[in-house]
Coordinates of C-alpha atoms in Angstrom, one line a residue:
M1 CA 234.4 137.6 158.2
P2 CA 236.9 137.5 155.2
L3 CA 235.9 136.8 151.6
D4 CA 234.2 133.5 151.6
L5 CA 235.4 132.0 148.3
K6 CA 234.7 128.4 149.3
H7 CA 231.0 129.0 149.8
S8 CA 230.8 131.3 146.7
R9 CA 232.5 128.7 144.5
R10 CA 230.2 125.9 145.7
F11 CA 227.1 128.1 145.3
T12 CA 228.0 129.4 141.9
D13 CA 229.1 126.0 140.6
G14 CA 225.6 124.7 141.4
F15 CA 223.7 127.6 140.0
L16 CA 225.7 127.9 136.8
D17 CA 225.4 124.2 136.2
W18 CA 221.6 124.5 136.8
V19 CA 221.1 127.5 134.5
H20 CA 222.7 125.9 131.5
G21 CA 220.1 125.3 128.8
K22 CA 217.3 127.0 130.7
G23 CA 216.8 129.7 128.1
R24 CA 216.7 133.5 128.6
V25 CA 217.7 135.0 131.9
L26 CA 216.4 138.1 133.6
I27 CA 218.2 139.9 136.4
L28 CA 216.1 142.3 138.4
A29 CA 217.4 145.2 140.5
H30 CA 215.2 146.9 143.0
D31 CA 213.0 149.9 142.0
N32 CA 214.8 153.2 141.5
P33 CA 218.1 151.2 141.8
D34 CA 221.1 152.4 143.7
P35 CA 224.7 151.7 142.9
D36 CA 224.7 148.4 145.0
S37 CA 221.8 147.0 143.1
L38 CA 223.0 148.1 139.7
A39 CA 226.6 146.9 140.4
S40 CA 225.3 143.5 141.6
A41 CA 223.1 143.0 138.6
T42 CA 225.9 144.0 136.2
A43 CA 228.4 141.6 137.9
L44 CA 225.9 138.7 137.8
R45 CA 225.2 139.3 134.1
H46 CA 229.0 139.3 133.4
L47 CA 229.4 136.1 135.4
I48 CA 226.6 134.3 133.6
Q49 CA 227.7 135.6 130.2
V50 CA 231.3 134.4 130.6
K51 CA 230.3 131.0 132.1
T52 CA 227.3 130.1 129.8
G53 CA 227.8 132.2 126.7
R54 CA 224.3 133.8 127.2
E55 CA 223.8 137.5 127.9
P56 CA 221.1 138.0 130.5
T57 CA 218.8 141.1 130.5
V58 CA 219.1 143.5 133.4
A59 CA 215.9 145.3 134.4
F60 CA 214.5 147.6 137.0
G61 CA 211.3 149.3 138.1
G62 CA 210.9 153.0 138.6
I63 CA 213.6 155.4 137.4
I64 CA 217.3 156.0 137.8
G65 CA 217.0 159.5 139.2
R66 CA 219.9 160.4 141.4
G67 CA 222.6 162.4 139.5
E68 CA 225.5 160.1 140.6
N69 CA 223.6 157.0 139.5
R70 CA 222.7 158.5 136.1
Q71 CA 226.3 159.4 135.6
M72 CA 227.4 156.0 136.6
V73 CA 225.1 154.3 134.1
K74 CA 226.5 156.6 131.4
E75 CA 230.2 156.4 132.3
L76 CA 230.3 152.6 132.9
D77 CA 228.0 151.6 130.0
I78 CA 225.5 149.8 132.3
K79 CA 222.9 148.1 130.2
A80 CA 219.6 148.1 132.1
V81 CA 216.1 148.5 130.8
P82 CA 212.7 149.3 132.5
L83 CA 210.9 146.2 133.5
H84 CA 207.6 147.4 132.0
S85 CA 209.2 147.4 128.5
L86 CA 209.8 143.6 128.6
D87 CA 207.6 140.6 127.8
L88 CA 208.1 138.7 131.0
N89 CA 206.9 135.4 129.4
Q90 CA 210.2 135.4 127.4
F91 CA 212.3 134.7 130.5
N92 CA 212.8 131.2 131.9
V93 CA 215.1 132.2 134.7
V94 CA 214.6 135.1 137.0
C95 CA 217.3 136.5 139.3
M96 CA 216.9 139.2 142.0
V97 CA 219.8 141.1 143.4
D98 CA 219.8 143.4 146.4
T99 CA 216.1 142.7 146.9
Q100 CA 213.6 139.9 147.6
P101 CA 210.1 138.9 146.5
G102 CA 207.3 140.7 148.3
T103 CA 209.4 143.5 149.9
G104 CA 207.6 146.2 148.1
N105 CA 210.7 147.8 146.6
N106 CA 210.7 145.8 143.4
S107 CA 208.1 145.6 140.6
W108 CA 208.2 141.9 140.0
P109 CA 204.7 140.3 140.1
L110 CA 204.2 138.1 143.2
D111 CA 202.5 135.4 141.2
R112 CA 205.6 134.8 139.0
P113 CA 208.5 132.6 140.2
V114 CA 212.0 133.8 141.2
H115 CA 214.8 131.3 140.9
L116 CA 217.9 133.1 142.3
I117 CA 218.2 135.7 145.1
V118 CA 221.4 137.4 146.1
D119 CA 221.0 139.9 148.8
H120 CA 222.3 141.3 152.1
H121 CA 219.0 142.3 153.7
P122 CA 217.2 140.2 156.3
V123 CA 215.6 137.1 154.7
R124 CA 211.9 137.1 154.0
E125 CA 209.7 134.0 154.0
T126 CA 208.9 134.5 150.3
C127 CA 212.5 133.3 149.6
N128 CA 211.5 129.8 150.6
A129 CA 209.9 129.2 147.2
C130 CA 213.2 130.1 145.4
R131 CA 215.6 127.5 144.1
W132 CA 218.9 129.4 144.8
V133 CA 219.2 131.7 147.7
D134 CA 222.4 133.4 149.0
I135 CA 221.5 136.0 151.6
R136 CA 224.2 137.3 153.9
E137 CA 222.8 139.7 156.4
D138 CA 226.3 140.5 157.9
Y139 CA 227.6 141.9 154.6
G140 CA 227.4 145.6 154.0
A141 CA 226.8 145.4 150.3
S142 CA 225.4 142.8 147.8
A143 CA 228.2 143.9 145.5
T144 CA 230.7 142.3 147.8
I145 CA 228.9 138.9 147.4
L146 CA 229.0 139.3 143.6
Y147 CA 232.7 140.2 143.7
E148 CA 233.3 136.9 145.6
Y149 CA 231.4 135.1 142.8
L150 CA 233.7 136.5 140.2
L151 CA 236.8 135.7 142.2
A152 CA 235.6 132.2 143.0
Q153 CA 234.9 131.5 139.3
K154 CA 238.2 133.1 138.2
V155 CA 236.3 135.5 135.9
T156 CA 238.3 138.5 134.7
I157 CA 237.2 141.9 136.1
G158 CA 237.7 144.8 133.8
T159 CA 238.2 148.4 134.8
K160 CA 234.6 149.4 134.3
L161 CA 233.2 146.5 136.3
A162 CA 235.8 147.0 139.0
T163 CA 234.8 150.7 139.2
I164 CA 231.1 150.0 139.5
L165 CA 231.7 147.3 142.2
F166 CA 234.0 149.6 144.1
Y167 CA 231.6 152.5 143.9
A168 CA 228.8 150.3 145.1
I169 CA 230.7 149.2 148.2
K170 CA 231.9 152.7 148.8
S171 CA 228.5 154.3 148.7
E172 CA 226.6 151.5 150.4
T173 CA 229.0 151.4 153.4
Q174 CA 229.8 155.2 153.3
D175 CA 233.5 154.4 152.7
L176 CA 233.5 151.6 155.2
G177 CA 232.0 153.8 157.9
R178 CA 228.6 152.2 158.1
E179 CA 227.5 148.6 158.4
W180 CA 230.5 146.9 156.9
C181 CA 232.3 143.6 157.5
K182 CA 235.8 142.3 156.8
A183 CA 234.6 140.9 153.4
D184 CA 233.5 144.4 152.4
R185 CA 236.8 145.8 153.4
E186 CA 238.8 143.2 151.5
A187 CA 236.7 143.7 148.4
Y188 CA 237.1 147.5 148.7
L189 CA 240.8 147.3 149.0
Q190 CA 241.3 144.7 146.3
L191 CA 239.2 146.7 143.8
L192 CA 240.7 150.1 144.6
P193 CA 243.8 149.6 142.4
L194 CA 241.6 148.5 139.5
V195 CA 239.4 151.6 139.6
N196 CA 239.3 154.2 136.8
N197 CA 239.8 157.3 139.0
H198 CA 238.7 159.7 136.3
I199 CA 235.4 157.9 135.9
L200 CA 234.9 157.7 139.7
F201 CA 235.5 161.5 139.9
N202 CA 232.9 162.2 137.2
I203 CA 230.4 160.0 139.1
T204 CA 230.9 161.6 142.5
Q205 CA 231.0 165.1 141.1
S206 CA 228.2 164.7 138.6
K207 CA 226.0 167.7 137.8
V208 CA 222.5 167.8 139.3
P209 CA 219.3 169.6 138.3
L210 CA 218.2 172.7 140.1
E211 CA 215.3 170.7 141.7
Y212 CA 218.0 168.9 143.7
F213 CA 218.9 172.1 145.6
R214 CA 215.2 173.0 146.0
S215 CA 214.8 169.6 147.8
F216 CA 217.5 170.7 150.3
S217 CA 215.5 173.9 151.0
K218 CA 212.2 172.0 151.3
A219 CA 213.6 169.3 153.6
I220 CA 215.3 171.8 155.9
G221 CA 212.4 174.2 155.8
N222 CA 209.8 171.8 157.1
A223 CA 212.0 169.5 159.2
V224 CA 210.8 169.0 162.8
I225 CA 212.8 167.6 165.7
A226 CA 211.2 165.7 168.6
D227 CA 213.3 163.9 171.3
G228 CA 216.3 163.2 169.0
V229 CA 214.1 162.3 166.0
L230 CA 214.1 164.5 162.9
V231 CA 211.2 164.2 160.4
F232 CA 211.0 165.9 157.1
N233 CA 208.5 165.9 154.2
L234 CA 209.4 166.7 150.6
F235 CA 205.8 166.3 149.5
D236 CA 205.6 165.8 145.7
I237 CA 208.9 164.7 144.2
H238 CA 210.2 163.9 140.7
N239 CA 212.9 161.5 141.9
P240 CA 212.2 158.9 144.6
E241 CA 215.9 158.6 145.5
I242 CA 216.0 162.2 146.7
V243 CA 214.3 161.2 150.0
A244 CA 217.2 158.9 151.0
E245 CA 219.7 161.5 150.0
M246 CA 218.1 164.1 152.1
A247 CA 217.8 161.6 155.0
D248 CA 221.6 161.0 154.8
F249 CA 222.2 164.7 154.8
L250 CA 220.0 165.6 157.7
M251 CA 221.4 162.7 159.8
R252 CA 224.4 165.0 160.4
A253 CA 222.3 167.3 162.5
E254 CA 223.7 167.7 166.1
G255 CA 221.6 165.9 168.7
I256 CA 219.8 163.7 166.2
D257 CA 220.1 159.9 166.1
V258 CA 217.0 159.1 164.0
V259 CA 215.8 160.6 160.8
L260 CA 212.5 159.8 158.9
G261 CA 212.0 161.3 155.5
M262 CA 209.0 161.2 153.2
G263 CA 208.1 162.2 149.7
C264 CA 205.2 161.4 147.3
F265 CA 206.1 160.0 143.9
K266 CA 203.3 159.3 141.4
G267 CA 200.7 158.9 144.2
D268 CA 202.8 156.7 146.4
A269 CA 204.7 157.7 149.6
V270 CA 208.4 157.0 149.5
L271 CA 210.0 156.6 153.0
S272 CA 213.6 156.7 154.1
F273 CA 214.8 155.9 157.6
R274 CA 218.3 156.4 159.1
T275 CA 219.7 155.9 162.6
L276 CA 223.1 156.2 164.3
S277 CA 222.0 153.9 167.2
H278 CA 223.1 150.3 167.1
L279 CA 220.3 149.5 169.5
I280 CA 217.7 150.3 166.9
N281 CA 217.1 147.9 164.1
A282 CA 216.0 150.1 161.2
G283 CA 214.4 147.4 159.1
E284 CA 212.3 146.1 161.9
T285 CA 211.4 149.5 163.1
M286 CA 210.2 150.7 159.7
Q287 CA 208.1 147.5 159.2
D288 CA 206.4 148.2 162.5
V289 CA 205.8 151.9 161.6
V290 CA 204.2 151.1 158.3
E291 CA 202.3 148.0 159.3
G292 CA 198.9 148.0 157.7
L293 CA 199.8 151.0 155.5
G294 CA 202.5 149.7 153.3
T295 CA 205.7 147.8 153.1
A296 CA 209.3 148.4 154.4
G297 CA 212.6 146.7 154.8
G298 CA 216.2 147.4 155.6
H299 CA 218.9 146.4 158.0
G300 CA 220.6 147.8 161.1
M301 CA 221.0 151.5 160.5
I302 CA 219.2 152.0 157.1
A303 CA 215.7 151.3 155.9
G304 CA 213.1 152.3 153.4
G305 CA 209.4 151.9 152.8
Q306 CA 206.5 152.6 150.6
V307 CA 202.9 153.5 151.2
P308 CA 200.9 153.1 148.0
G309 CA 197.8 154.9 146.8
L310 CA 197.8 158.1 148.8
A311 CA 194.7 160.3 148.3
P312 CA 195.3 163.3 146.1
G313 CA 196.3 166.6 147.7
R314 CA 198.7 167.9 150.3
Q315 CA 196.5 167.2 153.3
A316 CA 196.8 163.4 152.7
Q317 CA 200.6 163.7 152.8
L318 CA 200.5 165.8 156.0
D319 CA 198.2 163.3 157.6
L320 CA 200.4 160.3 156.7
A321 CA 203.5 162.1 158.0
E322 CA 201.8 162.8 161.3
T323 CA 200.6 159.2 161.6
L324 CA 204.1 157.8 160.8
T325 CA 205.7 160.3 163.2
Q326 CA 203.4 159.2 166.1
R327 CA 204.0 155.6 165.3
L328 CA 207.8 156.0 165.2
L329 CA 208.0 157.9 168.5
Q330 CA 205.8 155.3 170.2
R331 CA 207.9 152.5 168.7
L332 CA 211.1 154.1 170.0
G333 CA 209.6 154.9 173.4
R334 CA 210.2 158.6 173.0
C335 CA 207.9 161.3 174.2
G336 CA 208.0 163.9 171.4
A337 CA 205.6 166.2 173.3
R338 CA 207.4 169.3 172.1
R339 CA 208.4 169.6 168.4
Q340 CA 210.9 172.2 167.4
A341 CA 211.5 173.4 163.8
L342 CA 215.0 172.8 162.5
L343 CA 215.3 176.4 161.2
P344 CA 216.6 178.7 163.9
E345 CA 214.2 181.5 163.1
D346 CA 211.2 179.4 164.1
H347 CA 211.4 177.7 167.5
E348 CA 207.6 177.1 168.0
S349 CA 206.0 173.8 167.8
R350 CA 204.1 173.3 164.5
P351 CA 202.5 170.5 162.5
L352 CA 204.6 168.6 160.0
G353 CA 204.8 170.3 156.7

């Protein structure tokens, strides 16, 4: 599908007319926001500010931990604040981008209303209570939808905004190599000439702390392979986003078509799921795997999840990893009787960890 400016114009006309005079606007990205969530929030703020004269507040839960994302916030002057620092009663309009109520990956209280949702993940029933919903599951990035909004409303896109939108689409679709549609490609190609290449280089080549490299060692050191499935456990982590980054990295292992990663951040398990198989729906698979334990969501080849309130200690993390591994293998219909360590010097079966 190409860029759908007709739908975007009709939808934004209605929303912008509705939001006039409503008071303060909050735009919420998902917890530990990635470039797609931050770019979408920034673009929506720009749209509302230009069209209504009011500057919305962009907020997020968790932290911005990944090196590239911290550099992006710095280089592109992204104004976003922790949700816990705000008085939520001050906001009359609440918008969610790249997330939905009740998914577990955002910190918005379930008993508070949400008025606008813009997302590209499978729609949840909780969206039925929202006034304005634009969810396009076929799109590879929410940023593409927001780019359409700006074009449809004839809003000028400056260099920094173009750069963050481009980088969001680039990272979310792996340079149009993963889960993209024609609209993503059009947006990618149209934004490319507007990008500040110096800033883009600084983002992609950002410095990272030494803990980043220790995470590689930890992920590789305890990774276990069973019937094409690779599982790793980072145990206690300082940055929730590192789990997804390690999952992307280990997805390159030969003979592997499924990766499940886990880490523990402030007492909660953070999960990341990747697959190369178009026959596996990552989002649905993860929801089944964590059923009764936590929450999960995603789309065709990418998913994430959370299991809150782990008991203290390493054993609880080992037990959860084992439970999730068994559930995943059963869900995929794979035997997994023999487990092999990823590291070549240890070929014997062993427990996860």
